[in-house]
């Protein structure tokens, strides 16, 4: 099942550059794994914002929540999820 | 270049079922053509709403505006466009 | 899978009381059937509003969209869907 | 009487992981007790968010306020309550 | 149990002055009866708006919904209800 | 003259439980005095929120501002004031 | 007592140019009278909008509501009122 | 003096295609004249919307209001104006 | 040229009462000077809020920005500016 | 391709005046370079706010994101980007 998520990241003011860099590296690895497993289908940067739109293909709501809450930066993210159904005009 | 669009459709109260059905048919054809040309990459139904999220791959803003304003239902749509950049964590 | 929906109904100004009554009757039957099939788990009236919160248990997003867009009053509804995952504190 | 609540939790930046874990454990116990007493009828996780929708069955507004303000995490919650009336289409 | 309601009235453009006057008269009678029965405790005009704040004292949510949906102007009202609990600082 | 106020309280993260308790006690006394003087006519808790709706009967805007800005917790409150006129349907 | 009002005017689509012109003329006269009586202290056009900000000096809320609801265009206006207190930095 | 405006156009449902085309032609001429006079400095289409952002260079607020309210489509536009000051980082 | 501004002040949690008092005194002086120079025409307190509405009469946008950004409390203010044109119904 | 951006800057409470001044200087240089390279076409101050509207002319979304995220103050900015297409009424 497909879901669209928009994620906005806000780091606390007190976080050191080293900690941020560490989160960025962990996030890249986690995100790469999700893509290789086929659970994250797409991820794009929202231009000019520390935010992404990403598309997930998972078994159900519980798996999606596990995937999203597993992001290293999850405590610093605001996430909005939209469930996506097949569109009658899609030729896929 | 990639763009995400969310489109919400509202038909006027006075539109007849026949006119609606005609719009739906035209829209399907237009949308199918855009997909066959590779300009519309994806289109999904927002569950429970007369709305879609769709992704476009076009040359520039002007082409996207031409594509979107060419939708048969365009006068009845509220469209919000988000430009999408490459995300550093994408493995595509 | 569970989903929470909030539905707000707005009838067009021109609709006759008879047509409204007819919609209300159709809606009751449709809604009753969904409950007997186990697809609609709960439905409550939002106090003071022509609106409801309802909970659905369906196979996937596509089934939910079919269920929701099948409501007789669907063209007059504004629906917002929230996917519900299991809560770790639930004892069910 | 039934009420729907949406609760969004935001922990302060300075809270230690130990304190958080302690709050999570207390919350689980409090929440379990409310369910065993029949005061909390349902609780679901909003997918991708540190938030829940929950349904309460209590005697009146004062009991609900006591129940909600008794949550261990109450000082870190933003709660919105919707009173729920019987829906004419409900077959319960 | 106490509830605060805010009601905003919007009449359709096509309604004749006579029909409006008739609604105003019916509303005054209905509202007067609710006050005499003790179900409507207070009603005030929001300055400069076709709107009111009103306070209700009824047995439960179902009675409140019956009271509110019984207003002659109900189809033209947007109503938001807030359940009111006893405040610890109230000396009443 | 009558005014409705909604007050939402947010204490800073760093405030100690003792300071909070002290504010709560001061607030109770201040609020009780306002009621005994007839300046605060009603105060109710918004269920589930650290907020109240309260009604004031004072001579003019300046007195209301003095009353509101005199609350011990004023620096931690977000207040919205609505001036209330007599409603033509009120039988008071 | 002083109040700031913002008024936004929206005429119904079906209103004829003659009716509009008539409303504009009536409004000018009503507004002029209010200014000559000292009840309307100021009125400015919001640049680019069919809207104004205006300041009223009246005895109380009831008089303001009478003044505002007496505007010929009142049924087509959305009005928001802000009560204004003396500012400690004002040298008037 | 410079101002940024965002204009959103909504034509009434009942307007005929001929009337719309006539408005579009008048608008083009009016807009062209404003640019030739140097009063409209820039105008861009918001991609996917019947809306524009435009920049004006006029003597004062009154001239801007005259310019904006002179647009043939003005009755069908929602306009928001932002006054623009010189930015210290601008090298113009 | 006239402008309406709404200013909302929020002091940081860590600011001492002495520093606040100092800002209040500086603000009073700055504001008084602006009024004596005729640049600030009016200033009112929004009842119940640490906010004001004020009216400015300055040469142009740049002077207004200089005036506003010169307020001692400017770093703690959220300001929204509305340019005001002459209203056709004003008799001034 | 053209884009409009609105940028709102919020510095953390703890930032020293020296650090702020340093950011302001770096920003001026970065911004000047972008203008000399023709990538930033315009930048204006929003009157009364620590915010700007600016126009960019870059090759594509990725270049714009690189430009925007390269601003020294980027971590303290909230940026909203609007893609701008050619307007049919533009005579440029």
XYZ file of C-alpha atoms in Angstrom, chain J residues 6-85:
80
model
C 9.889 34.681 0.833
C 12.415 34.294 3.642
C 11.689 34.948 7.306
C 14.638 35.062 9.676
C 14.445 34.145 13.369
C 17.636 34.171 15.389
C 17.799 32.058 18.530
C 17.486 33.962 21.781
C 20.946 32.919 22.852
C 22.806 34.349 19.857
C 25.183 37.157 20.803
C 25.085 40.541 19.040
C 28.572 39.824 17.667
C 27.478 36.566 16.096
C 24.435 38.288 14.628
C 26.559 41.066 13.171
C 28.861 38.447 11.709
C 25.941 36.652 10.070
C 24.636 39.941 8.694
C 28.006 40.691 7.112
C 28.385 37.199 5.609
C 24.852 37.383 4.293
C 25.528 40.704 2.585
C 28.533 39.292 0.817
C 26.794 36.080 -0.225
C 23.780 38.000 -1.416
C 25.913 40.496 -3.348
C 27.724 37.664 -5.119
C 24.446 36.032 -6.134
C 23.303 39.313 -7.614
C 26.565 39.886 -9.479
C 26.283 36.363 -10.931
C 22.733 37.126 -12.046
C 21.254 34.338 -9.923
C 19.446 36.664 -7.562
C 17.508 39.126 -9.694
C 15.832 41.171 -6.972
C 15.618 41.375 -3.212
C 13.292 43.579 -1.173
C 12.672 44.038 2.534
C 9.133 43.293 3.736
C 8.333 46.517 5.604
C 8.380 46.028 9.371
C 9.524 42.406 9.285
C 12.871 40.597 9.373
C 11.915 39.084 6.041
C 12.488 39.512 2.329
C 10.931 38.680 -0.981
C 13.576 37.782 -3.543
C 13.547 36.592 -7.139
C 15.988 33.998 -8.507
C 16.958 33.101 -12.044
C 18.667 29.722 -12.022
C 19.001 26.661 -14.231
C 16.770 24.320 -12.246
C 15.347 23.267 -8.865
C 18.621 21.699 -7.770
C 20.565 24.882 -8.397
C 17.971 26.897 -6.511
C 18.175 24.570 -3.537
C 21.974 24.872 -3.569
C 21.705 28.663 -3.714
C 19.162 28.895 -0.910
C 20.750 26.363 1.404
C 24.062 28.171 0.930
C 22.820 31.335 2.657
C 24.851 31.802 5.864
C 21.606 32.401 7.778
C 19.882 29.390 6.160
C 19.511 27.462 9.444
C 17.568 30.420 10.871
C 15.352 30.984 7.845
C 11.886 29.777 6.969
C 11.696 29.850 3.169
C 8.709 29.414 0.885
C 9.391 29.081 -2.856
C 6.917 29.794 -5.664
C 7.833 28.818 -9.235
C 7.043 31.667 -11.659
C 5.963 31.071 -15.248
